[in-house]
Structure formats: C-alpha cells, structure tokens
C-alpha positions as protocol buffer text, in pm:
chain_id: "A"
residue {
  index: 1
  type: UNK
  ca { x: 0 y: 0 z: 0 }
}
residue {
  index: 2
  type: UNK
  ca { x: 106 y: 326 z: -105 }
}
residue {
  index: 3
  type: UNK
  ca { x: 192 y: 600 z: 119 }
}
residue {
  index: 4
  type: UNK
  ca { x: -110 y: 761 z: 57 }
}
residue {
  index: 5
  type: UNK
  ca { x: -393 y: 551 z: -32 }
}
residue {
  index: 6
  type: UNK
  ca { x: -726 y: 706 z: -46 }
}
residue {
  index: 7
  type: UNK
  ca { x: -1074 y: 571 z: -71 }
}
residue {
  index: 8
  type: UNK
  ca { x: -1393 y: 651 z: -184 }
}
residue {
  index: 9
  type: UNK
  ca { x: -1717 y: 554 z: -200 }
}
residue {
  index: 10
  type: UNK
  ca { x: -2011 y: 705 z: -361 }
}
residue {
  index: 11
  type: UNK
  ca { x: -2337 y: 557 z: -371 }
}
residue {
  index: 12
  type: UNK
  ca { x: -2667 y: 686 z: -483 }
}
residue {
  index: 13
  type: UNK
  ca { x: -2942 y: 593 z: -722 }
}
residue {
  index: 14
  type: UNK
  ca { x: -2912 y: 556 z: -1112 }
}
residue {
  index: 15
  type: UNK
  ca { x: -2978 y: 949 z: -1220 }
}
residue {
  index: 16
  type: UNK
  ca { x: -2778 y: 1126 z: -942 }
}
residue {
  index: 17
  type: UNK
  ca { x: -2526 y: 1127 z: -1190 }
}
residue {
  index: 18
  type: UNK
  ca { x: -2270 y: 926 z: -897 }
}
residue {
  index: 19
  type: UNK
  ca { x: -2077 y: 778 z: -1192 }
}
residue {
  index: 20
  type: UNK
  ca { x: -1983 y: 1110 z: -1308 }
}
residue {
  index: 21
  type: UNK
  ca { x: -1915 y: 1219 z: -1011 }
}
residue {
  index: 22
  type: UNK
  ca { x: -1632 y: 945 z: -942 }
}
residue {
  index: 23
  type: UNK
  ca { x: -1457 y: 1005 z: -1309 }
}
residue {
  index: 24
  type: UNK
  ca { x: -1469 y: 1362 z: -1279 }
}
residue {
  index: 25
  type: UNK
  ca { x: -1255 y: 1314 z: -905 }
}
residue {
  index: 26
  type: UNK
  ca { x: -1053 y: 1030 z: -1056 }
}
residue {
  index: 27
  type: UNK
  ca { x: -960 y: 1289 z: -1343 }
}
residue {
  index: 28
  type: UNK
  ca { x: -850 y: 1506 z: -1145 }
}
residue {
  index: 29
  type: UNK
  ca { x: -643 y: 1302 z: -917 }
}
residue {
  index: 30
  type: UNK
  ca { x: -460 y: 1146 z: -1202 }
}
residue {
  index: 31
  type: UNK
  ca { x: -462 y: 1426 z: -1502 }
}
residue {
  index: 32
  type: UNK
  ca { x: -405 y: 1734 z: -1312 }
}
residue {
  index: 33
  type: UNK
  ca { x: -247 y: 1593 z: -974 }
}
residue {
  index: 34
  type: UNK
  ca { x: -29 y: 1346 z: -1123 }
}
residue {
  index: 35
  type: UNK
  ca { x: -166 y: 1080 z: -907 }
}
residue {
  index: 36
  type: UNK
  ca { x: -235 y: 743 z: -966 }
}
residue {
  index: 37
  type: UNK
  ca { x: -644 y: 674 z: -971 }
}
residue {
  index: 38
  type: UNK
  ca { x: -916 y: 376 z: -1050 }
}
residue {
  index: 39
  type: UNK
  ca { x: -1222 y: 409 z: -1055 }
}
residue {
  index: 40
  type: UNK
  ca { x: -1496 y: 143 z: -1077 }
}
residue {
  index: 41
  type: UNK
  ca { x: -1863 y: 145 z: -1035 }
}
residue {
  index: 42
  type: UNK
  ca { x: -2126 y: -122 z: -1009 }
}
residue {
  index: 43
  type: UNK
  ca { x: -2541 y: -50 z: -1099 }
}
residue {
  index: 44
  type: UNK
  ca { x: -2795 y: -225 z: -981 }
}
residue {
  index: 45
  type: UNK
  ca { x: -3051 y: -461 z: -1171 }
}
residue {
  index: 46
  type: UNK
  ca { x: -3190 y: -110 z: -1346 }
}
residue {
  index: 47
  type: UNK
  ca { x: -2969 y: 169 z: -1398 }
}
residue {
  index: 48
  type: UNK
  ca { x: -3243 y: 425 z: -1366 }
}
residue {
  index: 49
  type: UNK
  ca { x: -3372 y: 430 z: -1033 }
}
residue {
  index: 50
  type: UNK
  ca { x: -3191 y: 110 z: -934 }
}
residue {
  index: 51
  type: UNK
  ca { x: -2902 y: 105 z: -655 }
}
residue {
  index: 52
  type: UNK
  ca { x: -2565 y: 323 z: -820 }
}
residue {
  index: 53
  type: UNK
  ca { x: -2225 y: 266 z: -656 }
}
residue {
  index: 54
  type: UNK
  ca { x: -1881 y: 450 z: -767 }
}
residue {
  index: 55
  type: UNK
  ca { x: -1568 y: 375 z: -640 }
}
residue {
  index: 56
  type: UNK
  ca { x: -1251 y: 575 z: -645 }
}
residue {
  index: 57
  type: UNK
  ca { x: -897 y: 484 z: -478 }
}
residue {
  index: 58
  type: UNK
  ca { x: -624 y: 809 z: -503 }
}
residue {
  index: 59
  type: UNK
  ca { x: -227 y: 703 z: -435 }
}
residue {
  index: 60
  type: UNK
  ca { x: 119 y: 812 z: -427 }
}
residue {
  index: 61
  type: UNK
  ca { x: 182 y: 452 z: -600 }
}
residue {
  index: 62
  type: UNK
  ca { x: 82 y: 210 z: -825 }
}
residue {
  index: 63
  type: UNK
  ca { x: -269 y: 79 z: -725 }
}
residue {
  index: 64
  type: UNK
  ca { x: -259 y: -270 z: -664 }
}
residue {
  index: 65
  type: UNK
  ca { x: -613 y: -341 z: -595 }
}
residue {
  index: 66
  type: UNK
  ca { x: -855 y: -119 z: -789 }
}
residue {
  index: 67
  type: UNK
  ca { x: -1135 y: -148 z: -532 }
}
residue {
  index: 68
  type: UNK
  ca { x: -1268 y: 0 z: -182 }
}
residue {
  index: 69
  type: UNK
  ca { x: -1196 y: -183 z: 109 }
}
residue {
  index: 70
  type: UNK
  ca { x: -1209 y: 28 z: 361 }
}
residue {
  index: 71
  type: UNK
  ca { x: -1324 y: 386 z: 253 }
}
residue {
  index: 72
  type: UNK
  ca { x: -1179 y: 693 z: 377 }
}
residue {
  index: 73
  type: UNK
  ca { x: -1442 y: 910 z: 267 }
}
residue {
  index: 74
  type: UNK
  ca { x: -1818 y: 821 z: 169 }
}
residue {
  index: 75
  type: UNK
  ca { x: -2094 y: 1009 z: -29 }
}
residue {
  index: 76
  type: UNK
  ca { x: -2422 y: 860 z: 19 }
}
residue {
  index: 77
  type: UNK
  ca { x: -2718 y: 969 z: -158 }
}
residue {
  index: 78
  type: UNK
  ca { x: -2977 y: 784 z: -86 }
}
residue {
  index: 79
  type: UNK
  ca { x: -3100 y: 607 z: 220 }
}
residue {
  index: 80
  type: UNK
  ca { x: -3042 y: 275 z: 70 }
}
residue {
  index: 81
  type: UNK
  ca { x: -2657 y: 384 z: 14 }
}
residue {
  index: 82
  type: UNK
  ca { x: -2629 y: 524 z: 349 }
}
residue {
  index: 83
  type: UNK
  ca { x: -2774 y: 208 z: 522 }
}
residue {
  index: 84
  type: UNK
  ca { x: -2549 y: -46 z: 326 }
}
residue {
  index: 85
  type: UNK
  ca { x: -2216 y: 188 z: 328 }
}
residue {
  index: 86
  type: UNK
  ca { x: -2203 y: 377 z: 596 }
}
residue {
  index: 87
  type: UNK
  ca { x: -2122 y: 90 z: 826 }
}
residue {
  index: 88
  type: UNK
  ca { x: -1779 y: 35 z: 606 }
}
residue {
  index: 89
  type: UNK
  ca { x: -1629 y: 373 z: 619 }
}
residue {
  index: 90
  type: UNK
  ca { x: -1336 y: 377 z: 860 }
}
residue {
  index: 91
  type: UNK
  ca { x: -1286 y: 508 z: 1195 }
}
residue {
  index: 92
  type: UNK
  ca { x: -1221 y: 903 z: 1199 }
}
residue {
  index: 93
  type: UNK
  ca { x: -1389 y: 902 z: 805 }
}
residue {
  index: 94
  type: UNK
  ca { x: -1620 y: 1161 z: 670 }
}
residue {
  index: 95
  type: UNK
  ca { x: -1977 y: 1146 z: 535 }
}
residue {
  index: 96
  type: UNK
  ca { x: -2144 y: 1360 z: 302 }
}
residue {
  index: 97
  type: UNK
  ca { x: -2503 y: 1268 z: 328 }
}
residue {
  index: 98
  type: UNK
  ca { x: -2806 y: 1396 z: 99 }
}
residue {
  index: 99
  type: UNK
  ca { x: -2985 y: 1475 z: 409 }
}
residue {
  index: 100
  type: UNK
  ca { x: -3316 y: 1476 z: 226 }
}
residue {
  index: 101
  type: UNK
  ca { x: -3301 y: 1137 z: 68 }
}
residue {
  index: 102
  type: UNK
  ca { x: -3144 y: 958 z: 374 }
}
residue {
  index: 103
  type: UNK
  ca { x: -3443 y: 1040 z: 621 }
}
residue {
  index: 104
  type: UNK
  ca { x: -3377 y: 750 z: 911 }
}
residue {
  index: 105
  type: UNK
  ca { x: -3032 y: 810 z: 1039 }
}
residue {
  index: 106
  type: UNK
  ca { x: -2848 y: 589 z: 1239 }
}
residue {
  index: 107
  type: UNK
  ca { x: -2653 y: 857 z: 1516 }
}
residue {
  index: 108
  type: UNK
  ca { x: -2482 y: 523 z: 1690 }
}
residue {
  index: 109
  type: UNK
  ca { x: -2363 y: 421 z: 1344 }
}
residue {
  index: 110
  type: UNK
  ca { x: -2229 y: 766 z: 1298 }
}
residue {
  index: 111
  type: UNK
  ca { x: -2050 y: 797 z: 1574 }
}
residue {
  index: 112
  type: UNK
  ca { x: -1674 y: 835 z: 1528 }
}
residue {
  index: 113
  type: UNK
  ca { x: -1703 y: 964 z: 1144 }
}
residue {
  index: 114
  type: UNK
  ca { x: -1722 y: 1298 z: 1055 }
}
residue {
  index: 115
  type: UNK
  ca { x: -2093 y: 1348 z: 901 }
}
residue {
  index: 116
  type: UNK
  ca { x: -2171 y: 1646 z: 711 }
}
residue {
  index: 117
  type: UNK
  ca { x: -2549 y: 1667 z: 624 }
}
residue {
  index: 118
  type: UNK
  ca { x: -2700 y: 1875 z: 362 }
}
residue {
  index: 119
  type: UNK
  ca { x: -3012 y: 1913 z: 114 }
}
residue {
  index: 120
  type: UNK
  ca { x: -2792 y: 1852 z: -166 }
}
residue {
  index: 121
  type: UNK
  ca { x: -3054 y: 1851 z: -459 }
}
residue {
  index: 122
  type: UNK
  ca { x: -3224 y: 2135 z: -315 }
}
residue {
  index: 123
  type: UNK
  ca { x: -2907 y: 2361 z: -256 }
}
residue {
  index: 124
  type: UNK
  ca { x: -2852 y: 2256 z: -605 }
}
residue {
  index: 125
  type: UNK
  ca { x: -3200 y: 2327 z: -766 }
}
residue {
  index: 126
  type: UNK
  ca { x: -3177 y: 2674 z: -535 }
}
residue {
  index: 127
  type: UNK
  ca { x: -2806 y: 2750 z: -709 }
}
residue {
  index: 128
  type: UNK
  ca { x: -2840 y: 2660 z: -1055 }
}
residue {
  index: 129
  type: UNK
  ca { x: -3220 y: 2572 z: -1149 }
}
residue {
  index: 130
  type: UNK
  ca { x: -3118 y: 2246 z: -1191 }
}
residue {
  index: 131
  type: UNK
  ca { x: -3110 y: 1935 z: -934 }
}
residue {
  index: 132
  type: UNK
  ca { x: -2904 y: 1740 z: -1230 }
}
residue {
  index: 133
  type: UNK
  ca { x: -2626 y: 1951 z: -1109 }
}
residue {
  index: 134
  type: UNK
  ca { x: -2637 y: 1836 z: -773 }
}
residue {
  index: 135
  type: UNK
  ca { x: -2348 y: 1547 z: -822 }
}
residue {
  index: 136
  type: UNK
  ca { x: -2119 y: 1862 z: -912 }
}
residue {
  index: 137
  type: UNK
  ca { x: -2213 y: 2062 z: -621 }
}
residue {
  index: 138
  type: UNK
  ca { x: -2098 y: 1774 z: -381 }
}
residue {
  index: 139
  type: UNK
  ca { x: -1774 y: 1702 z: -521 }
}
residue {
  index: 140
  type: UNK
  ca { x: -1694 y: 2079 z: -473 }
}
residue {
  index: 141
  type: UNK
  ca { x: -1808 y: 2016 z: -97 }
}
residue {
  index: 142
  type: UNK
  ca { x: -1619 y: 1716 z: -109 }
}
residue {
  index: 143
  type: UNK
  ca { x: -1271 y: 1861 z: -194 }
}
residue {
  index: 144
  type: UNK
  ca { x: -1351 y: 2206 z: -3 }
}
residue {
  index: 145
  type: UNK
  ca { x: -1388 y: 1977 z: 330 }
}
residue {
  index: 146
  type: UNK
  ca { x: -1116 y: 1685 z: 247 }
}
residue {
  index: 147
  type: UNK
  ca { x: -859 y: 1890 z: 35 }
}
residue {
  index: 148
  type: UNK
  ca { x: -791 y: 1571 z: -166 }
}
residue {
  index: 149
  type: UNK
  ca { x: -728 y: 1755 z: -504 }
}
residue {
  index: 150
  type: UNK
  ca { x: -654 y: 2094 z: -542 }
}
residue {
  index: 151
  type: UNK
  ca { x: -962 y: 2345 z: -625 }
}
residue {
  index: 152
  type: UNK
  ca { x: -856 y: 2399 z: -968 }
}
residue {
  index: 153
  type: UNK
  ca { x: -798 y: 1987 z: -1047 }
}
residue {
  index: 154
  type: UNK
  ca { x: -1141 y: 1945 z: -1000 }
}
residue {
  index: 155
  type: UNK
  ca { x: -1266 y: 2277 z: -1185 }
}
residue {
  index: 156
  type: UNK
  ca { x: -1039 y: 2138 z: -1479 }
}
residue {
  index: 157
  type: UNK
  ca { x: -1158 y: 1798 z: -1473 }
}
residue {
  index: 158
  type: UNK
  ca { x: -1580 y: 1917 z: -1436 }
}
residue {
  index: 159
  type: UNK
  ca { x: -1505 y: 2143 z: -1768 }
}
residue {
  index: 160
  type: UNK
  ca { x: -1333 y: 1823 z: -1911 }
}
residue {
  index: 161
  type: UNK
  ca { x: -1622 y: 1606 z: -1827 }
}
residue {
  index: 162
  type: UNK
  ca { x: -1914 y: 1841 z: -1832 }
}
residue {
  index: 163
  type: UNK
  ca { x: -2152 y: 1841 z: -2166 }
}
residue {
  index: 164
  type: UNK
  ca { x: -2091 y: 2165 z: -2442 }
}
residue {
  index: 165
  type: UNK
  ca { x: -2285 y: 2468 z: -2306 }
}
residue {
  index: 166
  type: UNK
  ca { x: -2322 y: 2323 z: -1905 }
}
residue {
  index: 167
  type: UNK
  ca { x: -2006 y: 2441 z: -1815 }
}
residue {
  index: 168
  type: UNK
  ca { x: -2107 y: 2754 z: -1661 }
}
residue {
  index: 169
  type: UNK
  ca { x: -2390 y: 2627 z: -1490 }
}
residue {
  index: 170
  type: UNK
  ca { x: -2162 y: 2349 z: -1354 }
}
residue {
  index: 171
  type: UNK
  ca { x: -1913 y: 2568 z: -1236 }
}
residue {
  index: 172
  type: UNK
  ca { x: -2166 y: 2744 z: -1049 }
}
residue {
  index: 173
  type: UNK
  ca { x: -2286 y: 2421 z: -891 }
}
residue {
  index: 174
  type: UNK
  ca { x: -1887 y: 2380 z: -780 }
}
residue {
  index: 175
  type: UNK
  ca { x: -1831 y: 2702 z: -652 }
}
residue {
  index: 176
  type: UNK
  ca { x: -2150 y: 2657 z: -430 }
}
residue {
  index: 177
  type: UNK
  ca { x: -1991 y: 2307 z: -244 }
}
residue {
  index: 178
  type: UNK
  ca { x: -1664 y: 2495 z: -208 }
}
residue {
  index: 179
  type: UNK
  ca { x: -1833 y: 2791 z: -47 }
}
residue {
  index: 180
  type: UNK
  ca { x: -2091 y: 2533 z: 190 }
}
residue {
  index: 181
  type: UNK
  ca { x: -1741 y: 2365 z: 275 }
}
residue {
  index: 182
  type: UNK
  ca { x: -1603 y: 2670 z: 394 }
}
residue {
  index: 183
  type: UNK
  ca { x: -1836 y: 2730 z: 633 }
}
residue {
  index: 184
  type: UNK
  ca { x: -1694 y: 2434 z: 801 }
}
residue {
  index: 185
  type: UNK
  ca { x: -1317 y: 2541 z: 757 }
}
C-alpha cells in the first residue's frame, strides 16, 4: 500500500449522476495531480432508479487493488446507500449525506465519522435551477472539506467532463460546495 492511499465511496441511485461524479474526481487526481487513480462502479438490476455505486482509490503509487476496502471518505445519496455503506467507512472518516433522501439516520452508526449533512438537490435546484447539477455541487463540498485535489484539479476535470454549453452552470454548482465547505473550515 502506497503511502497515501485514499478511498472513496459514492453511492446513490441511477440518475444522481454518482458515476460522473467518481470520473470527474478520478480525473483530477490522475490528469491534473499526477496521481495514480481507479475508478470502478457497479449499478444495480436497473440503472435508472436502481441502486448506483462509484468507487474511487487516489495514491502516491501504483494501485494494486482497484477497489474500496475500507473507505476513507463516503458520499451517500440515498438512504439505501447510506444504510449499506455507511457501516464500512473507517474510523475518523467523513460522510457527506443527501440529508433529504437519507431520512432514518443511524446517530450510533455515525459515531466516530465525521458526518456532514446537507439538502444537496435542493441547494442545487436553489443555485443553478437544476437538481441534475447536484453530483457537481458535492464534489466541490467534497474537496472544499477533504482537500484531496486541489480546487482547480477538479474545476479542470468538471469542464473536461461536463456536456458543451453546461459548463457555466456546472461551475456554479462547484463554486456553491466549495463555499458550503467553507463554512466548516
């Protein structure tokens, strides 16, 4: 195991655009960081609606096994992700929970792991118009809390990722985690 070896989980349903999310974080970890980065994701039975899990591991080193043992960090976005995942996330991890869409929360399961709750989609919807853009938003709380990639990895790697003539609106979506994380900081 490298030096630094960092997991994360994000799990959601099919439509929260959690895939994304995890390629757009990989990208920047390994384009624009110089990092090494996998990332994986499994659907469930129905990709729309059905159960959505991304996985991405960050290191110093050459990844030897490509998938999430033990995560260091979790996103869960929907109370059947936060039920099944939340109980692997490591001592001392943090959470990002859709606050919203995980409505029975377990505070004994919590305990120990740094939770950050929010409204996600309807910070989202309130910021942009659009709750699509919700995935971007909490990546940029994501790396404003964890500081895993620099601020302007993951700008480059949403413009990378982002469809023509969303960038703007992305970027806005971004700039809103960063500034929800700083409230924290």
């Amino acid at each position: 195991m490298g030096r630094l070896r960092r997991e994360i989980l994000i799990g959601g349903f099919g439509g929260q655009g959690v895939i994304l999310a995890s390629v757009i974080l990989g990208r920047a970890a390994a384009v624009y960081e110089g990092f090494y980065a996998v990332q994986t994701q499994a659907y469930g039975p129905e990709s729309r609606g059905g159960a959505s899990r991304a996985e991405v591991v960050i290191s110093d080193e050459p990844i030897d096994y490509p998938k999430v043992i033990e995560p260091d960090y979790a996103i869960l976005l929907s109370q059947q992700a936060y039920d099944k995942y939340l109980p692997l996330v490591k001592n001392g991890g943090l959470v990002i929970i859709e606050e919203d869409l995980v409505p029975n929360r377990n505070e004994e399961l919590e305990k120990g792991r740094k939770v950050y709750a929010y409204p996600l989609t309807e910070i989202a919807e309130e910021t942009t118009g659009l709750s699509l853009t919700m995935n971007i938003l909490t990546l940029g709380l994501f790396v404003g809390l964890t500081k895993i990639v620099k601020k302007e990895s993951i700008e480059k790697a949403v413009l990378d990722a982002v469809p023509k003539g969303t960038e703007q609106i992305n970027l806005k979506a971004l700039y809103k985690g960063f500034e929800l994380a700083e409230k924290y900081l």
